[in-house]
XYZ file of C-alpha atoms in Angstrom:
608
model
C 122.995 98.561 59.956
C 126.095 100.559 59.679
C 127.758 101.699 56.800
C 130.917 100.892 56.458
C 133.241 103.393 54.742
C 136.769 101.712 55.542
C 139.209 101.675 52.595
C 138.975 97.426 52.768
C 135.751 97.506 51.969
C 135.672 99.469 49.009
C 136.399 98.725 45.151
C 139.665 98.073 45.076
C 140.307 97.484 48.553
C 141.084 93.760 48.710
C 142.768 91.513 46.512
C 139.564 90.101 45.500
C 138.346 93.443 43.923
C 141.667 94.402 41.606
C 141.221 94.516 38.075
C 143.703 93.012 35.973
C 145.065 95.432 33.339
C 147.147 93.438 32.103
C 144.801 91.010 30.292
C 141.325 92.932 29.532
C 140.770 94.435 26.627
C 139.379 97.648 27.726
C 142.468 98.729 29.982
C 145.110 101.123 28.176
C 147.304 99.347 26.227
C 151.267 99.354 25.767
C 151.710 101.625 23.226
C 149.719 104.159 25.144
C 151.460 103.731 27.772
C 154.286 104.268 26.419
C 153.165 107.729 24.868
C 152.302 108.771 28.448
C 155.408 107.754 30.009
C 157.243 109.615 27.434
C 155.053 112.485 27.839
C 155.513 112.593 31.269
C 159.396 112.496 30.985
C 159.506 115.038 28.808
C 157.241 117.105 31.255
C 154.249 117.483 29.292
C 152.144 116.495 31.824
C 151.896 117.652 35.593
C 151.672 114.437 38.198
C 150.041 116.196 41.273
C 150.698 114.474 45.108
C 148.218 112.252 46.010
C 147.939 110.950 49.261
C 145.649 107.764 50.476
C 142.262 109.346 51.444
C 142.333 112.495 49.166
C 139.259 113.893 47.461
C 140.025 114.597 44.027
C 137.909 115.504 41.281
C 138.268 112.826 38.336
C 136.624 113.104 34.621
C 135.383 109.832 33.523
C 137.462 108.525 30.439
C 135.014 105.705 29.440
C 132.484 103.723 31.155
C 133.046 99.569 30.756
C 130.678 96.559 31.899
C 132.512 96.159 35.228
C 134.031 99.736 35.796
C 134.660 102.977 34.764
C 138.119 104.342 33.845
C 138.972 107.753 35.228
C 141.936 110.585 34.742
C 142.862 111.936 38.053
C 146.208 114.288 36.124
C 148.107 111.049 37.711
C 150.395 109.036 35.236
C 148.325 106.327 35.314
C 144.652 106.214 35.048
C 142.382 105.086 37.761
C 139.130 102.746 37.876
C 136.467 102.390 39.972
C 133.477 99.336 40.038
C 130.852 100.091 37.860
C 128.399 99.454 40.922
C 129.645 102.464 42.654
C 128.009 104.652 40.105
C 124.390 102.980 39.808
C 121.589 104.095 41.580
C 119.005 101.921 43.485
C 117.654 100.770 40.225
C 120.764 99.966 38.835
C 121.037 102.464 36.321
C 124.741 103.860 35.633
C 124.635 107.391 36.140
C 127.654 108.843 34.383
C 128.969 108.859 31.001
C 132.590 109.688 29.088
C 133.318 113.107 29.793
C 131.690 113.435 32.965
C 133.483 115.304 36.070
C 133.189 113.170 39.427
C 134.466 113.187 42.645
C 136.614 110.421 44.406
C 138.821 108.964 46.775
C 142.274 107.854 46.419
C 142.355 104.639 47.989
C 145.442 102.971 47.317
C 147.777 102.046 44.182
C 148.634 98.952 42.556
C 152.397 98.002 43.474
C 152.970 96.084 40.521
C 151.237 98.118 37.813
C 151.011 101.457 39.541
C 147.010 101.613 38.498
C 145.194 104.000 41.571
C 142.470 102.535 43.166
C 139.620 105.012 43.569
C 136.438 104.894 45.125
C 133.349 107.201 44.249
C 131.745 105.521 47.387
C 133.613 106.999 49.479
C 133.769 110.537 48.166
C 129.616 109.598 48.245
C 129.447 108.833 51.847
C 130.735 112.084 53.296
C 128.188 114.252 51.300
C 125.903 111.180 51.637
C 125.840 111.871 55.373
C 125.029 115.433 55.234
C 122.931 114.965 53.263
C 120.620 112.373 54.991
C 121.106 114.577 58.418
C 119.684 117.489 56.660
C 116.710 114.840 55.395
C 116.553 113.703 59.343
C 116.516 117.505 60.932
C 113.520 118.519 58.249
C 111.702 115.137 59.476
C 111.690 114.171 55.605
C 111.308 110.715 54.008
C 113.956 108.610 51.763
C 113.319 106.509 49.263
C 116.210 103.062 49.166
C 115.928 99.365 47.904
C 116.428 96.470 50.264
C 119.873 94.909 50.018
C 119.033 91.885 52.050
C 117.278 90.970 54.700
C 118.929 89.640 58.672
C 117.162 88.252 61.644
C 115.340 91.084 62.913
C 115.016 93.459 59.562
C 116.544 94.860 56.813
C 119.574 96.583 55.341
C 118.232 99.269 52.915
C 120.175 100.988 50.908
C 119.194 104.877 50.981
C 122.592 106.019 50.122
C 123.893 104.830 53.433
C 123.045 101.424 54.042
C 120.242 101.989 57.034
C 118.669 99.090 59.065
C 114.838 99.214 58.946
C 113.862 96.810 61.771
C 110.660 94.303 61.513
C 108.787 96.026 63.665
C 108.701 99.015 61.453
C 108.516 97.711 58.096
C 104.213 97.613 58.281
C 101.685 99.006 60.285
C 99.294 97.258 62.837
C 100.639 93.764 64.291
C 103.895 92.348 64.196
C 104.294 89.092 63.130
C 107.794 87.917 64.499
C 108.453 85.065 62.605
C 107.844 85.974 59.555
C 110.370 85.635 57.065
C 111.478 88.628 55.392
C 113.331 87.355 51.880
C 110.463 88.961 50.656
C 111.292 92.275 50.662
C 114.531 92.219 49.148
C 114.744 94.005 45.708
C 111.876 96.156 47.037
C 111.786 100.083 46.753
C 110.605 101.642 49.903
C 110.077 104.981 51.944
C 110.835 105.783 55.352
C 111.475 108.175 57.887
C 115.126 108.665 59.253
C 114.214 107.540 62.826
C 118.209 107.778 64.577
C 121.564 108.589 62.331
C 124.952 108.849 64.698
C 128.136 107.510 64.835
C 128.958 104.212 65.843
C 130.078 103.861 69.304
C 132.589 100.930 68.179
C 133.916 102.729 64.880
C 133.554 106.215 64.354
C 134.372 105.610 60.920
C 131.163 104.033 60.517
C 127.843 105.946 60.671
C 124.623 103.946 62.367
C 121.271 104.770 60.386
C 117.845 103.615 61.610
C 114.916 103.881 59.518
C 110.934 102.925 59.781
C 108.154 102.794 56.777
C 105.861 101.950 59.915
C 106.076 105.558 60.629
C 105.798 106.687 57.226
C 102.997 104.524 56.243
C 101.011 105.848 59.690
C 101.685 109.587 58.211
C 100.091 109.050 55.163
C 97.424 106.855 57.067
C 97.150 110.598 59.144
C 96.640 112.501 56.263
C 94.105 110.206 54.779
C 92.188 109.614 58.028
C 92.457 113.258 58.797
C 91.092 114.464 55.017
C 88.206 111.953 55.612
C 86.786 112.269 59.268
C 87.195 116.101 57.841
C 84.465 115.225 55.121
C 82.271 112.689 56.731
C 78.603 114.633 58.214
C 76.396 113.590 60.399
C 72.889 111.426 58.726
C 74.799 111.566 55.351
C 75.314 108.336 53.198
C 78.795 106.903 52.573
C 80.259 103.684 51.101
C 82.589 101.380 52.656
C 84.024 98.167 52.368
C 83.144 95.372 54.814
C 86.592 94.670 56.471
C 86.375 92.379 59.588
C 83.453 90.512 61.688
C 83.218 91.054 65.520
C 80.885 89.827 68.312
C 80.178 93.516 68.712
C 79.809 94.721 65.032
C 81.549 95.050 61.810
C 84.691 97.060 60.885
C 84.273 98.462 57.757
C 86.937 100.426 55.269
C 86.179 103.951 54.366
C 89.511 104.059 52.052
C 92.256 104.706 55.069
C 90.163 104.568 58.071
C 87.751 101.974 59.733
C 84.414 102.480 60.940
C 82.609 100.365 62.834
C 78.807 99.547 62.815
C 77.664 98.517 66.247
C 75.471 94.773 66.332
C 72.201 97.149 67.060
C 73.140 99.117 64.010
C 73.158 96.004 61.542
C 69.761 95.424 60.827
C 65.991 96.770 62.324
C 65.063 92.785 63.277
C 66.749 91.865 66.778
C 68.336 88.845 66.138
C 69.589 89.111 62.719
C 73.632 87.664 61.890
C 75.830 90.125 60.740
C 76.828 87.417 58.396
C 73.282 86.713 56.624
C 73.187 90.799 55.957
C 76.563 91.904 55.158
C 79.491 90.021 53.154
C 82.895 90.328 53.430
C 85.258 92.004 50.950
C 81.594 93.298 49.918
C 80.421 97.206 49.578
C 77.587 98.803 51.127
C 76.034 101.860 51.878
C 75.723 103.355 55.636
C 74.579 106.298 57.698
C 77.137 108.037 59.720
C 75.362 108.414 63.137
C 78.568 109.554 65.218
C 81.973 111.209 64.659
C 84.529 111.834 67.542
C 88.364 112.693 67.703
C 90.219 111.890 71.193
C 94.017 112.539 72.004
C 95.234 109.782 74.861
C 97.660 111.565 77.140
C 100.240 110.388 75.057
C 99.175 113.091 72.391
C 97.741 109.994 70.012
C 94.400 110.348 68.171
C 91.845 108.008 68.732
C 89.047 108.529 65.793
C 85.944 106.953 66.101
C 83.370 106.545 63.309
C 79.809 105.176 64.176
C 77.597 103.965 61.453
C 74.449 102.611 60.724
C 73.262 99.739 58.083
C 69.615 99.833 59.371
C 69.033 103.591 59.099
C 69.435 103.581 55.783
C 65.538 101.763 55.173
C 62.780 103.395 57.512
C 62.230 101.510 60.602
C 59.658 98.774 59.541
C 58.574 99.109 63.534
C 56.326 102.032 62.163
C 54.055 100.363 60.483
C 54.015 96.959 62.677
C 50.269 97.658 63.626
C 49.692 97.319 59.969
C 51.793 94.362 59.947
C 50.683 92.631 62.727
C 47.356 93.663 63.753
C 45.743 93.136 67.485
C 44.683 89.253 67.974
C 46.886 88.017 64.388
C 47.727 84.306 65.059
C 51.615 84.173 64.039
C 53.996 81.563 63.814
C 57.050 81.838 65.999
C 60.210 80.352 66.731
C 61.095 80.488 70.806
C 64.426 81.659 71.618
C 64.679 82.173 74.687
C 63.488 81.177 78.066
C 62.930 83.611 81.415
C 61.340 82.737 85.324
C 58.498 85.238 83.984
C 58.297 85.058 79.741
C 59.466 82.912 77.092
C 61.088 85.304 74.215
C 59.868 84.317 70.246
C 61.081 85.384 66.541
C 59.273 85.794 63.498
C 59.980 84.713 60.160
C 61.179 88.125 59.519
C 62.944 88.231 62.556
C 60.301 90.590 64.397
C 61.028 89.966 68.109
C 57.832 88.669 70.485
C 57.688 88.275 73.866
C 55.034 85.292 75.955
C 54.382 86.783 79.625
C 54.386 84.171 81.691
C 50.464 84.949 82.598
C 50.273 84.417 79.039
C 51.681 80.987 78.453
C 48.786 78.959 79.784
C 45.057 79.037 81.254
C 46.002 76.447 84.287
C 46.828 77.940 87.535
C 49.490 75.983 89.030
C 52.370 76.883 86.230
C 55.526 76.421 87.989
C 58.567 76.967 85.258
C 57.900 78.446 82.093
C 59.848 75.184 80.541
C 57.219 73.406 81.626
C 54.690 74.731 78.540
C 57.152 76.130 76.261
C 61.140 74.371 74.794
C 63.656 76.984 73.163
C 63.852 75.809 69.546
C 60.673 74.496 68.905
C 57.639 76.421 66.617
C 54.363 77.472 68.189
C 51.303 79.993 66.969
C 50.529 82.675 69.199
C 48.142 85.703 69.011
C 48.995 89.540 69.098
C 48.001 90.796 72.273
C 50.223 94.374 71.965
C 53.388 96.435 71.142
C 56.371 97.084 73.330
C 57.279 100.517 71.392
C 60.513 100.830 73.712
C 61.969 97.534 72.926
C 59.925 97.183 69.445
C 58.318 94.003 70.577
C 54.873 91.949 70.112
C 53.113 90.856 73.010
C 52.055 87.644 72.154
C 49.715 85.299 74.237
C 49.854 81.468 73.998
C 46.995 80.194 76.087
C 44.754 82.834 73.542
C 44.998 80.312 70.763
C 42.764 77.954 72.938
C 39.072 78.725 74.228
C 39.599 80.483 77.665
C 38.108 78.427 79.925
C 36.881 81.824 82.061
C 34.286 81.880 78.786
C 32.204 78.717 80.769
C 33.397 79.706 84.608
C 29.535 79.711 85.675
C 28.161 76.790 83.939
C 31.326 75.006 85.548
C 31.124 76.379 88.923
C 27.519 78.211 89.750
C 27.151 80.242 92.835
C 26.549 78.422 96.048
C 27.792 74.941 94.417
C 29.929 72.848 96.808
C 33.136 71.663 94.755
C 36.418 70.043 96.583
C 39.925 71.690 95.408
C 43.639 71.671 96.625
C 45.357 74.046 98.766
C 47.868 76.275 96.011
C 48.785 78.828 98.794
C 47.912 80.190 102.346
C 48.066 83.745 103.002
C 48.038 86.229 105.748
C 44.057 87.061 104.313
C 43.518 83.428 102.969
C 43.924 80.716 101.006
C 44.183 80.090 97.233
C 42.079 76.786 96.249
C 42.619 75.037 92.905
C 39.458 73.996 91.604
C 40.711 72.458 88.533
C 43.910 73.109 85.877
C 42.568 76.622 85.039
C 40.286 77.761 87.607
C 41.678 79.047 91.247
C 39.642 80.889 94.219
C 40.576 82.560 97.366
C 38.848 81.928 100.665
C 39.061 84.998 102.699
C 40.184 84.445 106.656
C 36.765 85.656 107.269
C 35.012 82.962 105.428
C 37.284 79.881 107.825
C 34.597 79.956 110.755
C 31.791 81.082 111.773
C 33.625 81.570 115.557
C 33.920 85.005 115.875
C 35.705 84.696 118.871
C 39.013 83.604 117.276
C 41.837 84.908 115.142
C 41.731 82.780 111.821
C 45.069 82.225 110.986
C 44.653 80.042 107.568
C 48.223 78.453 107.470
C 47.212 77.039 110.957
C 44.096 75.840 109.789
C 45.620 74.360 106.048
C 48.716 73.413 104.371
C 49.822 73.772 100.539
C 48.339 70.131 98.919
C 44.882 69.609 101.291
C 42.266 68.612 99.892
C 38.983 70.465 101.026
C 35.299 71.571 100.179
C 34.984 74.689 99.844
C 31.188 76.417 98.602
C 31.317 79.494 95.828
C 30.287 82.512 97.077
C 30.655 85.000 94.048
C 32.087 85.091 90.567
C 33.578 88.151 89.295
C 33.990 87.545 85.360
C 35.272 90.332 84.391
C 38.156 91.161 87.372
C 38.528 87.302 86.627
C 37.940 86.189 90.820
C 36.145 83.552 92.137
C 35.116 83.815 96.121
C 34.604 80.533 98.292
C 34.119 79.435 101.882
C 34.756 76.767 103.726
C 32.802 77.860 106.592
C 29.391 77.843 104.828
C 29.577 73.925 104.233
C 27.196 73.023 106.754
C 24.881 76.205 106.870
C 25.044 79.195 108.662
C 24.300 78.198 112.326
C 23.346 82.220 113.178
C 20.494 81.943 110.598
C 19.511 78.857 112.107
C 19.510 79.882 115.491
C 17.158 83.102 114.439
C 15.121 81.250 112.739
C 14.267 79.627 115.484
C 14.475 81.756 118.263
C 12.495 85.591 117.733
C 13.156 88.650 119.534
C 11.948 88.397 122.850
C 12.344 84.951 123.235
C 13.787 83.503 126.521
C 17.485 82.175 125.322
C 19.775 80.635 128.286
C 23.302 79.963 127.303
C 27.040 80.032 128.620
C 29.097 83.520 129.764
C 32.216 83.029 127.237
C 34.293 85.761 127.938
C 33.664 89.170 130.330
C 34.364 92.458 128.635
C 34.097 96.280 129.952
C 31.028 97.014 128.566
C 29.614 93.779 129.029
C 29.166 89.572 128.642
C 29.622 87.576 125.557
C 27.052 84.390 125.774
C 27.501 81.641 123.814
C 24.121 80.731 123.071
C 24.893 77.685 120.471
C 27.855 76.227 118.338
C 29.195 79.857 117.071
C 26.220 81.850 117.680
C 27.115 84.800 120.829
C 25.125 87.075 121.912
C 25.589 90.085 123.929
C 24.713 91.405 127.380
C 25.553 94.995 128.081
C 26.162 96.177 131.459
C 22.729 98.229 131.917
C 20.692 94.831 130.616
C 21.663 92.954 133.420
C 19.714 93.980 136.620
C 16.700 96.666 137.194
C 19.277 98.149 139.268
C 22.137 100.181 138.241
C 25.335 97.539 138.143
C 28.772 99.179 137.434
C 30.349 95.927 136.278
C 29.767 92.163 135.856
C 33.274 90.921 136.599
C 32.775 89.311 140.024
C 29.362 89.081 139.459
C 29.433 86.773 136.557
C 32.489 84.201 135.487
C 33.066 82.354 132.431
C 31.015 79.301 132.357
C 28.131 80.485 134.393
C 25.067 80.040 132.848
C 22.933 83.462 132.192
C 18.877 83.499 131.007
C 17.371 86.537 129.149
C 15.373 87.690 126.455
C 16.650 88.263 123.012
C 16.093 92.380 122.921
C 17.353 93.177 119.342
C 18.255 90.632 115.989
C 20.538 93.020 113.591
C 20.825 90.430 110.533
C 23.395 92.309 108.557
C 25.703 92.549 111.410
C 24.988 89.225 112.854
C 24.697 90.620 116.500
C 21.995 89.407 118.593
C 21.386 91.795 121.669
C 20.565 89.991 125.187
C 18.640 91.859 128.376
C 18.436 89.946 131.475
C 16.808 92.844 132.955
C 13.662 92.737 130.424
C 13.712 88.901 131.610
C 13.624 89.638 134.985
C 10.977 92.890 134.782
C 8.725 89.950 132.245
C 9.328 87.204 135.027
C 8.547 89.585 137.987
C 5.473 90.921 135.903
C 4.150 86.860 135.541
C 4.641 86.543 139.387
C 2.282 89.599 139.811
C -0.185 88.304 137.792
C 0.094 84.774 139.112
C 0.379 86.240 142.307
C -3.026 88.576 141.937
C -5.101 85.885 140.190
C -4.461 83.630 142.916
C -5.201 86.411 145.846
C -8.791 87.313 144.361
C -10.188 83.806 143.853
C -9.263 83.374 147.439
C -11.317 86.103 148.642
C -14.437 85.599 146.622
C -14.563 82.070 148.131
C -14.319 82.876 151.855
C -16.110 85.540 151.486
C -19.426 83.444 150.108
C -18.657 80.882 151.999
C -18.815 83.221 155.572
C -21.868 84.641 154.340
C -23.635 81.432 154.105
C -22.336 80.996 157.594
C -23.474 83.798 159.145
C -26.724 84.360 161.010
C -28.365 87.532 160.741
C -31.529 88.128 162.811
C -32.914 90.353 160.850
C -36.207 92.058 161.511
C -39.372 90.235 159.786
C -41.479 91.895 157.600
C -44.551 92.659 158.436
């Protein structure tokens, strides 16, 4: 607001403000008048020239309840409110005898009393005085006079408007009312003082404690980020609750303690370890200062609730040793773990591997519901994220323990299809046992590509054989393909090397013929096994489908390759014609021969 140093507003300025000498008490009476008028005919005393507006130095004659009478040399005396002369806490500041200046503001017509005004002869050293207080950025001190829609009129020897914004730091309220303040002593910083643009008799004064209450917020702040070290101990207040910590009071400044800093369990409220309004002790863990571009420090205080105990982490081996059955709450659900709290808020963690012994676990939702209380054992320690590995299915026998007095080696068992694979297929043998049947393990048909979703889908039913257990790497082999026996080992068990085989050209290859000899048994005819003479190649000698004799030159067992030579059929065939042909050639001769010697007449000499 403006203050408003027009003569009508003054004591004395309006009908409404004259004082009656005529009827109080106080006022000079007749018969003093009467001396003075004498006196001042008979030139005794000097009656300077006043004019309206004047600044004249007046001593105070006697101080009443409502105003203060006061010789100016003038024949008549002058008064002036009583108000004009108290300070902001009403206390009357002058006494009888007192020198004061004023302001000659007019003169009773009837009575010829002056009207004076120490306000006045205030305001113009008021003035220079507050714009020596606004160059040397100083605070006032003033009382609210009363309070208007958006602030207050503060009297600081000029009234001064102090608008809502600026009466308190932090966030403005807007509607609230502000009756409160009036009667209330403040200090402020002189923000704007100028003349008003509408009446350059009045003088427009803005003022703001927001400003001065930042300052000494400043200083404070200031004097205690300048004392706060790094690791040491301080106190503060617990001030405010956020979802991502807790503002705490260091006596002028905040801190904040981050969620992670609250306590060492994961998990823990803020609430159900810190109270409000309540003091604790912390660990300052960081200090840092920033100016914005506008030139305004940021401080930030970091500190720590949990540092101040050792990190019970240390000794959770102690705690918790390897294979401990504990009781845990679940809290949370993953695709691939279920996460778990202790009593005392230790965190725990259930791999999904970990949940159950059955093999065809689809959701972990399907073993485990968020809320609900389970024991588990301590399988190990996540030292990063200070977490137990805990294992479900280990509170049960593991059914692995009895794998081979379930399922014995070369056993035939029947099983669903779980999963088909480039290299095989996964086979469910029951709710906790799964094996894998290798592509090469399909067929005994060497001759094809085994491609095993081809062959079975996700849900058949089949018999499958077990092959091999491996306990420890926890893998059970199986084959489909040994079912009905191994047709090669029956084949060589009944046909030895150099037997006679005959069976059907199956496919024609560079360096020879494959011959199917049974139902997936081949066997092999290389390029120099096929005549006694030299043959370059059997395409267009042989085709697929022609039937081919010859003697089984070679078994190899371990590779399953049985070696054909039609040659060594042919030499042993040609070698049997020989001899058939030669036994049959001599018992020819020996006949005719006998029998043309019985025929034969010799005339032989006689003896004598």
């Amino acid at each position: 607001m403006h203050s408003d140093i027009n003569a009508s507003n003054l004591p004395g300025g309006n009908e409404e403000s004259k004082i009656d000498t005529s009827t109080s008490s106080d006022e000079i009476g007749h018969d003093e008048m009467a001396e003075f008028d004498k006196a001042m005919s008979e030139g005794v005393v000097e009656v300077p020239d006043l004019n309206i507006g004047q600044l004249v130095d007046a001593k105070v004659i006697d101080v009443k309840k409502d105003y203060v009478l006061l010789d100016i040399g003038d024949k008549a005396e002058g008064v002036v409110e009583t108000r004009e002369f108290s300070d902001i806490h009403d206390n009357i500041d002058v006494k009888a005898g007192d020198t004061v200046s004023v302001v000659l503001v007019g003169r009773d017509s009837e009575t010829g009393q002056l009207k004076l005004s120490r306000r006045q002869a205030r305001l113009a050293s008021e003035k220079e005085r507050l714009k020596g207080i606004f160059k040397a950025n100083q605070t006032v001190v003033g009382r609210v006079k009363k309070a208007v829609k958006e602030g207050l009129i503060v009297d600081i020897g000029l009234d001064a408007f102090l608008h809502r914004s600026q009466i308190e730091s932090g966030k403005v309220d807007r509607e609230a009312p502000l009756d409160k303040w009036v009667g209330e002593e403040i200090t402020a910083f002189i923000t704007s003082i100028a003349p008003d643009s509408r009446d350059e008799k009045r003088t427009k004064i803005s003022i703001s404690r927001r400003r001065y209450l930042d300052s000494v917020a400043e200083e404070k702040a200031a004097e205690i980020m300048a004392s706060l070290e790094i690791d040491s101990i301080i106190t503060a207040k617990v001030k405010q609750f956020a979802k991502f910590g807790v503002f705490v009071d260091l006596g002028g400044i905040d801190g904040l303690v981050p969620m992670s800093e609250i306590a060492w369990e994961r998990g823990a409220k803020a609430e159900d370890v810190l109270k409000l309004g309540y003091s604790y002790k912390f660990k300052v863990i960081a200090v840092e200062t920033r100016e914005d571009e506008k030139g305004r420090k940021n401080r930030r205080i970091t500190l720590s609730r949990k540092q101040i105990k050792p990190d019970p982490w240390l000794k959770i081996q102690e705690v918790y040793p390897l294979d401990t059955t504990v009781n845990v709450t679940i809290t949370g659900l993953a695709y691939n773990c279920a996460y778990a709290s202790l009593d005392d808020f230790t965190d725990g963690v259930i791999p999904r591997e970990e949940l159950s012994w059955g093999t065809s676990l689809k959701n972990v939702s399907d073993v485990l519901k968020k809320g609900t209380k389970v024991d588990c054992k301590v399988i190990g320690y996540n030292d990063v994220k200070h977490q137990l590995r805990l294992s479900f299915r280990a509170i049960t026998q593991d059914p692995w323990d009895t794998i081979e007095e379930r399922f014995p080696v070369n056993t035939k068992h029947k099983g669903k299809v779980l999963e088909t694979l480039d290299y095989g297929a996964f086979v469910e043998l029951d709710e906790f046992t799964k094996g894998l049947v290798h592509h090469s393990d399909f067929s005994y048909d060497r001759q094809k590509r085994i491609v095993p979703s081809e062959i079975l889908k996700v849900g058949d039913e089949i018999e499958v054989v077990v092959l091999n257990i491996e306990k420890q790497q926890r893998r059970i082999n199986l084959g489909i393909k040994q079912i009905n026996g191994d047709p090669f080992k029956q084949y060589i068990a009944d046909h030895k090397e150099k037997s006679t085989v005959t069976g059907t050209v199956s496919e024609i290859v560079d360096s020879g013929a494959r011959i199917l000899l049974a139902e997936n048994v081949l066997g092999f005819l290389r390029i120099k096994d096929w005549d006694m003479t030299r043959t370059e190649t059997l395409k267009g000698i042989l085709n697929v489908g022609d039937s081919v004799t010859a003697l089984i030159s070679n078994i190899d067992r371990k590779k399953r390759d049985i070696s054909l030579s039609r040659r060594d059929y042919l030499r042993e065939e040609e070698k049997k014609d020989r001899e058939a042909y030669s036994g049959q050639k001599t018992e020819k001769a020996v006949t005719n021969l006998g029998n043309l010697m019985e025929n034969l007449n010799f005339d032989l000499p006689k003896e004598n």
